[in-house]
Amino acid sequence: MNEEKEAGRKITPPTLTDALIPIISLIVLLAGAIYLYGDDATSGPTQVALMLSTMIAALVGLKNGHSLEDMGHAAVEGVSTAMGAIFILLAVGALVGTWMMSGAIATLVHWGVQFLNPNWYYVATVIICAILALSIGSSWTVVGTLGVGLIGIAEALGVSPEITAGAVISGAYFGDKMSPLSETTNLAAAVAGTKLYTHIRGMMWTAVPSILISLVIFGFIGLRQVPQVPLDLTEVLRIMESVYNTGLLTMIPLLVVLIMSLKKVPAYSSIMAGALTGGLMAVI
């Protein structure tokens, strides 16, 4: 075993067992918290599990010769690396809120719904969710807003809501991974020490073939199914128009974000500009 001496201490490289102990401990503790507390686990027990697993990792570090001070500095560096993603996550919340108030998201949904066809419903769902996730950089937001609506429309059309849910997730996660506004994409690039757009280009080698295969499968399933009810989205569109502002002007915030992204402006600045523009459009 290679050993080196630093500041009078022997620093021993971690073994595979050392590396697995904190991970296995975390899995066991999280599983126990969920088993004991169910849905209430996120209200405290999971945080306790995370803290306990951190303490176990610290004990492993002490065993290998690291001091608490060194591990504290390493923890600060780790958090510093993630700060960019944290700020982006906060900015995305503002972006989604102002875009919903301004009608930008509603307009995207409105346009997408007009092109829906039962035979191509799953394919259209993937594409619509991918475009929206690419625009805002948040797969969870797409799934929780547009995704829920598309599943409701699927039930109204007589197509499978379960398969629709799969299409929603496929499109949302693809758009999220390819979006320069995504906090996870930015975090992965920061941790890997590479440029954001270099990271995105690297992911395209696996993400693009995956989404193409998904589109083929969803298209095949859609062509073989027979919808149980006739396609009539007139009422859905009417309700959307009565509740939200829809129109070309509501796309200005999206245009701002796209232009800034193409200019390779930092993601946080692009998102905040889009959020401020969306807020201005909502007020107007």
Short mmCIF file of N, CA, C and O in Angstrom, two decimals, residues 18 25-26 48 62-63 76 89 115 129 134 147 152 161 168 172 179 197-198 200 219 221 275 279:
data_model
loop_
_atom_site.label_atom_id
_atom_site.label_comp_id
_atom_site.label_asym_id
_atom_site.label_seq_id
_atom_site.Cartn_x
_atom_site.Cartn_y
_atom_site.Cartn_z
N ASP A 18 -12.89 0.88 2.22
CA ASP A 18 -13.05 2.22 2.81
C ASP A 18 -14.06 3.05 2.02
O ASP A 18 -14.88 3.77 2.59
N SER A 25 -23.47 2.49 4.09
CA SER A 25 -24.10 3.05 5.29
C SER A 25 -25.23 4.00 4.90
O SER A 25 -26.31 3.98 5.50
N LEU A 26 -24.96 4.84 3.90
CA LEU A 26 -25.98 5.79 3.45
C LEU A 26 -27.21 5.06 2.91
O LEU A 26 -28.35 5.42 3.23
N VAL A 48 -31.09 13.26 8.77
CA VAL A 48 -30.29 12.62 9.82
C VAL A 48 -29.44 11.50 9.23
O VAL A 48 -28.27 11.33 9.59
N LEU A 62 -10.39 9.75 9.12
CA LEU A 62 -9.48 9.79 10.28
C LEU A 62 -8.63 8.53 10.35
O LEU A 62 -7.43 8.58 10.67
N LYS A 63 -9.24 7.40 10.05
CA LYS A 63 -8.50 6.13 10.06
C LYS A 63 -7.34 6.15 9.06
O LYS A 63 -6.28 5.59 9.31
N VAL A 76 -15.66 22.23 2.21
CA VAL A 76 -15.92 23.59 1.72
C VAL A 76 -15.66 23.68 0.22
O VAL A 76 -16.43 24.30 -0.53
N LEU A 89 -30.33 26.65 -9.74
CA LEU A 89 -31.58 26.03 -9.29
C LEU A 89 -32.53 27.09 -8.73
O LEU A 89 -33.74 27.06 -9.01
N PHE A 115 -51.23 20.34 -32.33
CA PHE A 115 -50.65 19.40 -33.29
C PHE A 115 -50.77 17.95 -32.81
O PHE A 115 -50.21 17.06 -33.45
N CYS A 129 -42.17 17.94 -24.55
CA CYS A 129 -41.50 17.99 -23.24
C CYS A 129 -40.01 18.26 -23.38
O CYS A 129 -39.42 18.98 -22.57
N LEU A 134 -35.62 21.82 -22.55
CA LEU A 134 -34.43 22.46 -23.12
C LEU A 134 -34.50 23.97 -22.92
O LEU A 134 -33.47 24.63 -22.72
N GLY A 147 -46.31 17.86 -17.97
CA GLY A 147 -46.47 16.40 -17.96
C GLY A 147 -47.80 15.97 -17.40
O GLY A 147 -48.47 15.08 -17.95
N GLY A 152 -53.39 13.97 -18.45
CA GLY A 152 -54.83 14.20 -18.41
C GLY A 152 -55.45 14.18 -19.80
O GLY A 152 -56.53 13.60 -20.00
N PRO A 161 -52.31 6.43 -20.39
CA PRO A 161 -51.64 7.44 -19.56
C PRO A 161 -50.29 6.94 -19.04
O PRO A 161 -49.39 7.74 -18.79
N VAL A 168 -43.35 11.49 -21.35
CA VAL A 168 -43.08 12.77 -20.67
C VAL A 168 -41.69 12.74 -20.03
O VAL A 168 -40.89 13.68 -20.19
N ALA A 172 -38.53 15.04 -21.11
CA ALA A 172 -38.10 16.01 -20.10
C ALA A 172 -36.64 15.81 -19.71
O ALA A 172 -35.88 16.77 -19.60
N SER A 179 -29.74 20.96 -21.95
CA SER A 179 -29.95 22.39 -21.72
C SER A 179 -28.76 23.02 -20.99
O SER A 179 -28.35 22.53 -19.94
N TYR A 197 -20.32 23.64 -22.54
CA TYR A 197 -20.75 23.20 -23.87
C TYR A 197 -19.93 22.00 -24.36
O TYR A 197 -20.42 21.21 -25.16
N THR A 198 -18.72 21.86 -23.87
CA THR A 198 -17.95 20.65 -24.17
C THR A 198 -18.62 19.44 -23.53
O THR A 198 -18.72 18.36 -24.13
N ILE A 200 -21.83 19.18 -22.79
CA ILE A 200 -23.09 18.91 -23.50
C ILE A 200 -22.82 18.16 -24.80
O ILE A 200 -23.52 17.19 -25.14
N GLY A 219 -43.39 5.81 -31.46
CA GLY A 219 -44.11 5.91 -32.72
C GLY A 219 -44.73 4.58 -33.13
O GLY A 219 -45.88 4.53 -33.59
N ILE A 221 -45.62 2.13 -31.11
CA ILE A 221 -46.74 1.84 -30.20
C ILE A 221 -47.96 2.67 -30.59
O ILE A 221 -49.10 2.18 -30.61
N ALA A 275 -35.98 35.32 -16.53
CA ALA A 275 -36.94 35.49 -15.45
C ALA A 275 -37.41 36.94 -15.35
O ALA A 275 -38.61 37.22 -15.18
N GLY A 279 -41.11 38.31 -15.95
CA GLY A 279 -41.82 39.12 -14.96
C GLY A 279 -42.35 40.41 -15.56
O GLY A 279 -43.47 40.84 -15.26
#
